PDB file of C-alpha atoms in Angstrom:
ATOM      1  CA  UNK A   1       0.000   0.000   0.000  1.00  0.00           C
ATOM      2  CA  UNK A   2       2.822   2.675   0.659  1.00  0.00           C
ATOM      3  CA  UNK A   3       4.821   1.813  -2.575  1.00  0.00           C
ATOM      4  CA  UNK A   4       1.286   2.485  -4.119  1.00  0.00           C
ATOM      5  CA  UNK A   5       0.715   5.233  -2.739  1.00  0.00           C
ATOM      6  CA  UNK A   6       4.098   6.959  -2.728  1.00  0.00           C
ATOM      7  CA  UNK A   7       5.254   5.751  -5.899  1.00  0.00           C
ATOM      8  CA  UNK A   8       8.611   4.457  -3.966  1.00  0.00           C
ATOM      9  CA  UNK A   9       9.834   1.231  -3.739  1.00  0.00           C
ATOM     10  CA  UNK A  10      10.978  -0.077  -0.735  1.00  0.00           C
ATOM     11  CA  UNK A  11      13.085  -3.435   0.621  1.00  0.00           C
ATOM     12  CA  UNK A  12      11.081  -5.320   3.350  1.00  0.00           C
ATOM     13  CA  UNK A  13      13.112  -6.567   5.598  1.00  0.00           C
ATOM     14  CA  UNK A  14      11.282  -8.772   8.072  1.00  0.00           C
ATOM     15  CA  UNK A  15      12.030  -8.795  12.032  1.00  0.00           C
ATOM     16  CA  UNK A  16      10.924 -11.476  14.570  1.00  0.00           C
ATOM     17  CA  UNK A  17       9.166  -8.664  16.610  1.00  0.00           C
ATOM     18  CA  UNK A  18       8.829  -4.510  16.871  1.00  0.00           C
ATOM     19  CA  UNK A  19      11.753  -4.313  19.223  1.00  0.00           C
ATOM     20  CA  UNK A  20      14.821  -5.105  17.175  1.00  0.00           C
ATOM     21  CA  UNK A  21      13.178  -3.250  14.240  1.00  0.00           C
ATOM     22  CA  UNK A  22      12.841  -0.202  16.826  1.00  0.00           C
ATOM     23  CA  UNK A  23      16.438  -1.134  17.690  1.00  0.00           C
ATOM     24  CA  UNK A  24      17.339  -0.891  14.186  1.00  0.00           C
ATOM     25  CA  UNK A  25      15.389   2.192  13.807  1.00  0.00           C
ATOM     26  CA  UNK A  26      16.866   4.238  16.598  1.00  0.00           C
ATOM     27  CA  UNK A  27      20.462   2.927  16.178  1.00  0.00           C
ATOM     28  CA  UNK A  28      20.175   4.325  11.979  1.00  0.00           C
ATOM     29  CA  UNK A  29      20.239   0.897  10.371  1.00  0.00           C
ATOM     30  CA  UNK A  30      16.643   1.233   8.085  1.00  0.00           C
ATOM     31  CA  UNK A  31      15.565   4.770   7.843  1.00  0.00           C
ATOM     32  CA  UNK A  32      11.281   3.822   8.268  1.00  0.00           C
ATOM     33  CA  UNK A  33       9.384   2.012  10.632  1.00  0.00           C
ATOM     34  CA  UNK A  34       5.856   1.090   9.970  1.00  0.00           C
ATOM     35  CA  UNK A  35       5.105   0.481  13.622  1.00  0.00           C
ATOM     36  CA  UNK A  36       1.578   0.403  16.183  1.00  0.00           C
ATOM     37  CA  UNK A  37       2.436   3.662  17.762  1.00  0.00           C
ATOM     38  CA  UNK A  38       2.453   1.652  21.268  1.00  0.00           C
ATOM     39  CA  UNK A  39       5.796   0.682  20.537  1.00  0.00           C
ATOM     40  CA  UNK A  40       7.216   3.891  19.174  1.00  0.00           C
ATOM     41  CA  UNK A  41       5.427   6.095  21.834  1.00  0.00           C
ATOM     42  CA  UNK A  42       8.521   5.832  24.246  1.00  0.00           C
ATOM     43  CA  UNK A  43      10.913   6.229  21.444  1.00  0.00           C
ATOM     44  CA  UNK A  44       9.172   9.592  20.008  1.00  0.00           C
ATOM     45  CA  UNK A  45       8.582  11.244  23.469  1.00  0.00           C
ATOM     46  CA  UNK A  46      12.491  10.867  24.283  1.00  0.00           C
ATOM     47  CA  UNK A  47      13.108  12.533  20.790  1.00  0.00           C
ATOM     48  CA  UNK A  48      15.066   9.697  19.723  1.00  0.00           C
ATOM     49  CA  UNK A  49      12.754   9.134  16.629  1.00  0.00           C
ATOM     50  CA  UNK A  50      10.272  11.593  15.030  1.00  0.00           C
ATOM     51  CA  UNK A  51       7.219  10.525  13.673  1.00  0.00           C
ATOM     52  CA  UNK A  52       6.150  11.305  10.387  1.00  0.00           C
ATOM     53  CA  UNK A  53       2.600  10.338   9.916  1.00  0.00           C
ATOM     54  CA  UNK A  54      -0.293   8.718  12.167  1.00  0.00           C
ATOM     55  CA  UNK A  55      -1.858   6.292   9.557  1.00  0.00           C
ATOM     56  CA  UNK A  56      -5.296   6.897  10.443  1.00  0.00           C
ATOM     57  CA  UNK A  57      -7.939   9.131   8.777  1.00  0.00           C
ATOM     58  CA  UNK A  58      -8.070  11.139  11.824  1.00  0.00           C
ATOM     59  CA  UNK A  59      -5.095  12.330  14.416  1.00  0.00           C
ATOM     60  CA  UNK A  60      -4.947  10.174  17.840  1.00  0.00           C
ATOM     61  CA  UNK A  61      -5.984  11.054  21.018  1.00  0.00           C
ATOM     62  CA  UNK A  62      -2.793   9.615  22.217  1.00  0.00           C
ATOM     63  CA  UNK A  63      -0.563  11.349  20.010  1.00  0.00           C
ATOM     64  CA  UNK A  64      -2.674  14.300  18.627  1.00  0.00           C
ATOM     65  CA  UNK A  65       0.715  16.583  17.536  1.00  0.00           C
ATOM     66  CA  UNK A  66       1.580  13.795  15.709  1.00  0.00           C
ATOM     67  CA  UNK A  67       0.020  14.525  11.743  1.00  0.00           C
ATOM     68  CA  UNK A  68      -1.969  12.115   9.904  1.00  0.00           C
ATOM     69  CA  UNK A  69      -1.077  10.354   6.718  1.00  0.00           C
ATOM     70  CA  UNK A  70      -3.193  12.718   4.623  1.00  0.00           C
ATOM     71  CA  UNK A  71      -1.967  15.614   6.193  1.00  0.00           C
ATOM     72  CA  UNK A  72       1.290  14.976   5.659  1.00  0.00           C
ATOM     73  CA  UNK A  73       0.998  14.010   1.871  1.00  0.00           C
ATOM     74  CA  UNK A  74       0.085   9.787   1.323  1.00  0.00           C
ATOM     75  CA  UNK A  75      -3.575  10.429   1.496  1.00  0.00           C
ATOM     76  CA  UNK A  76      -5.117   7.357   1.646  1.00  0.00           C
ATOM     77  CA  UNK A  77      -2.488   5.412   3.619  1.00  0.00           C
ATOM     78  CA  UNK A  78      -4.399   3.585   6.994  1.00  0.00           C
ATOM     79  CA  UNK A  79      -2.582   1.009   8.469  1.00  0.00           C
ATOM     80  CA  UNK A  80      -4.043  -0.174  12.025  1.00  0.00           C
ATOM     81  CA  UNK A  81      -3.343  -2.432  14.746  1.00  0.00           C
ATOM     82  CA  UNK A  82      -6.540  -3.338  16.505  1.00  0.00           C
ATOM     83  CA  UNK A  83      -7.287  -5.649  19.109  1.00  0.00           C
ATOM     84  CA  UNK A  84     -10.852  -7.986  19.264  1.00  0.00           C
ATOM     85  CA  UNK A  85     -12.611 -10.673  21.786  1.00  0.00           C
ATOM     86  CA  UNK A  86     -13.877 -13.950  19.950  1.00  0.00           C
ATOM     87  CA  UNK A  87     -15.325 -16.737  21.391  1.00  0.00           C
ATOM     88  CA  UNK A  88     -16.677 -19.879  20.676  1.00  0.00           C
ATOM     89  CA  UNK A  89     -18.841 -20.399  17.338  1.00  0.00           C
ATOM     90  CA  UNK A  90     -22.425 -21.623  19.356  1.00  0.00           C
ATOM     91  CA  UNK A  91     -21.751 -19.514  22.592  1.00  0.00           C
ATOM     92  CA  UNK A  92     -25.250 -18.391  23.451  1.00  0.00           C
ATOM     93  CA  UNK A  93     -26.000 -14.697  23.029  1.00  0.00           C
ATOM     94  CA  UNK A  94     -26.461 -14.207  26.625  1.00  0.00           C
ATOM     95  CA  UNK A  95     -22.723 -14.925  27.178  1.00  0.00           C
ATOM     96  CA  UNK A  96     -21.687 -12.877  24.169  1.00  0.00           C
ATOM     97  CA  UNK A  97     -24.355 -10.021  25.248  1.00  0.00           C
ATOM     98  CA  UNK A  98     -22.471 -10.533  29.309  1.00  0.00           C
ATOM     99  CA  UNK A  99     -18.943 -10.244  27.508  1.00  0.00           C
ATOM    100  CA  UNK A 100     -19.623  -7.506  25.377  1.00  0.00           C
ATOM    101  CA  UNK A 101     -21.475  -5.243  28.694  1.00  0.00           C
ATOM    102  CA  UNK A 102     -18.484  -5.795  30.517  1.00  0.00           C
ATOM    103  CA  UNK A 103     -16.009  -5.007  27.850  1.00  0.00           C
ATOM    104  CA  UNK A 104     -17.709  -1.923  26.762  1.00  0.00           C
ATOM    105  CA  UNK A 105     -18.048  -1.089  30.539  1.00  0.00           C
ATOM    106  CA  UNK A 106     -14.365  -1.051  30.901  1.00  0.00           C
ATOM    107  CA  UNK A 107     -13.528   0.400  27.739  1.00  0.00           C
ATOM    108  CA  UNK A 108     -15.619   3.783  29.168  1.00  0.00           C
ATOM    109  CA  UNK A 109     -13.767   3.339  32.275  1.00  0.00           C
ATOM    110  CA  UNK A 110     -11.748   6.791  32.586  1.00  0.00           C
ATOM    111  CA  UNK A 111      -8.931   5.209  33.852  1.00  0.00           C
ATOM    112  CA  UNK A 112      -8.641   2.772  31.591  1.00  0.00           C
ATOM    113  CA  UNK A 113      -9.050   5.192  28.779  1.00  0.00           C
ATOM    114  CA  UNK A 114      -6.125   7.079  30.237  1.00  0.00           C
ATOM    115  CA  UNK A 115      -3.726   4.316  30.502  1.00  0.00           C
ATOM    116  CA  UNK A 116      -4.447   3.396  27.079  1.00  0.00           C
ATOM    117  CA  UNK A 117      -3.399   7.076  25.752  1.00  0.00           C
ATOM    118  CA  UNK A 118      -0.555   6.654  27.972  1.00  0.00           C
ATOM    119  CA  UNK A 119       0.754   3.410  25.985  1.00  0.00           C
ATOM    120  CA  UNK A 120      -0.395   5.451  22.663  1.00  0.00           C
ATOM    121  CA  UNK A 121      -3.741   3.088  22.043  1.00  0.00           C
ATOM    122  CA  UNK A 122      -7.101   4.390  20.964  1.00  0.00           C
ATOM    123  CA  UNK A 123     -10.245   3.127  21.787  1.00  0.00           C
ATOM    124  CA  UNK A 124     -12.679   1.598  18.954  1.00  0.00           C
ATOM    125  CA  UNK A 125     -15.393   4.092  18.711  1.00  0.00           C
ATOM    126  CA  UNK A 126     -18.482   2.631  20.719  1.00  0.00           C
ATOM    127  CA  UNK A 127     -19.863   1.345  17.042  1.00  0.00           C
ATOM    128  CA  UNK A 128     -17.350  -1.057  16.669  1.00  0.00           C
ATOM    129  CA  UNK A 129     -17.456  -2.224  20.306  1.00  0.00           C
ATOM    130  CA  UNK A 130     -20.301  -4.949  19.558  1.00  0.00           C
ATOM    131  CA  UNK A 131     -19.955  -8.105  17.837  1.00  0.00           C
ATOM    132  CA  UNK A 132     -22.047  -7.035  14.624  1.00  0.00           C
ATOM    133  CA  UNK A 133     -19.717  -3.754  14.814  1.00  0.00           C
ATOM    134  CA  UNK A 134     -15.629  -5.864  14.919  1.00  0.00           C
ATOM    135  CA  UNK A 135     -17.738  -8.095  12.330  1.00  0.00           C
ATOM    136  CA  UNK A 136     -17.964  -5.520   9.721  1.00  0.00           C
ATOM    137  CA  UNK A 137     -14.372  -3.724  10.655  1.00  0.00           C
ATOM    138  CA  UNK A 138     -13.003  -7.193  10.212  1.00  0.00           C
ATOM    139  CA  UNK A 139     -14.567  -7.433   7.123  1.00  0.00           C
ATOM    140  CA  UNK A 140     -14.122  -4.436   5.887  1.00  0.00           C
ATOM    141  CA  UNK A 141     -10.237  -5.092   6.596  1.00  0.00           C
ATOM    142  CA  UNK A 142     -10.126  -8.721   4.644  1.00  0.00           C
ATOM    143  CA  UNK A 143     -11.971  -6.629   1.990  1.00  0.00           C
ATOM    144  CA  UNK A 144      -9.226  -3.652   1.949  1.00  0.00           C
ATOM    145  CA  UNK A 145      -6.195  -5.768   2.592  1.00  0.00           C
ATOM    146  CA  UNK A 146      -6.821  -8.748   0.570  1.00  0.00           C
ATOM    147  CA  UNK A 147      -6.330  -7.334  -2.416  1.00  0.00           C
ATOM    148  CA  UNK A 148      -3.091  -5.673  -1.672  1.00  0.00           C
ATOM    149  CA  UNK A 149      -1.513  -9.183  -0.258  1.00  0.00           C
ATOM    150  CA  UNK A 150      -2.424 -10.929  -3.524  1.00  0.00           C
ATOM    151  CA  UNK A 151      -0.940  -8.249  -6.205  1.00  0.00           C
ATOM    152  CA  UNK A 152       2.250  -8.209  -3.885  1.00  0.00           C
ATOM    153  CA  UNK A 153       2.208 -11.735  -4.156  1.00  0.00           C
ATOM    154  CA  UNK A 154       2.505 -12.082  -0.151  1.00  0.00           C
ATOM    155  CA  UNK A 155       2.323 -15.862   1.249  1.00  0.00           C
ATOM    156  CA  UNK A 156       2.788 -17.250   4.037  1.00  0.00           C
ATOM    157  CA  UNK A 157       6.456 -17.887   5.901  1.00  0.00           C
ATOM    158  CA  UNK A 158       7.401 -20.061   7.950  1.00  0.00           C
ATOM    159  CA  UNK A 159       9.541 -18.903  10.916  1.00  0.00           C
TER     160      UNK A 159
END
């Protein structure tokens, strides 16, 4: 999606894990990161690494000096960790509907909202935080990344 986008090719280079690419990054051995900004939060408030672009359509409430994509000229270019809760295929809906109450519940919780921004998460907007909601974002991601893996001819490795 960024070559796409930016017209610039660039080597992959694959890690076993965000902290020896952050290593890497810091120490001047690859000049970009594509990174959840959990990891890099530590890095960018020490000014050890500047950020160039939150890859979201709209700034963070973690890291709102931090520009987005479009603003800083990839339009277009989202790229998201996100976390879910799955369970069982046939667990009743009262367990699901229990589940969900007490995840959204927590998710509101202002403390837990503030630790989040501290460790440079964002929380779903309360749309996605029911199981029809992460249905559709899921799909919606399959539908928007699919595509992408296939004409970069992307497969699976084995570690």
């Amino acid at each position: 999606m960024f070559e796409n986008l930016t017209k610039q090719k660039v080597q992959f280079i694959p890690y076993r894990g965000a902290g020896p690419a952050m290593t890497d990054l810091v120490s001047g051995t690859v000049d970009l990161l594509v990174v959840q900004g959990a990891v890099a939060l530590p890095q960018i408030r020490a000014g050890k690494i500047k950020a160039l672009a939150n890859l979201s359509p709209t700034r963070s409430a973690s890291m709102p000096d931090i520009p987005t994509a479009d603003e800083s000229g990839v339009p277009g270019l989202y790229m998201s960790g996100w976390f879910g809760f799955w369970a069982p295929k046939g667990t009743p809906k009262e367990i699901i509907g229990k589940l969900n109450a007490a995840t959204t519940e927590a998710l509101a919780d202002p403390a837990i909202q503030k630790r989040f921004a501290e460790l440079g998460l964002d929380v779903a907007p309360r749309a996605q935080q029911t199981p029809e909601g992460l249905a559709a974002f899921q799909k919606a991601e399959i539908e928007k990344w699919w595509p992408i893996i296939k004409s970069a001819g992307i497969g699976i490795q084995a570690q």
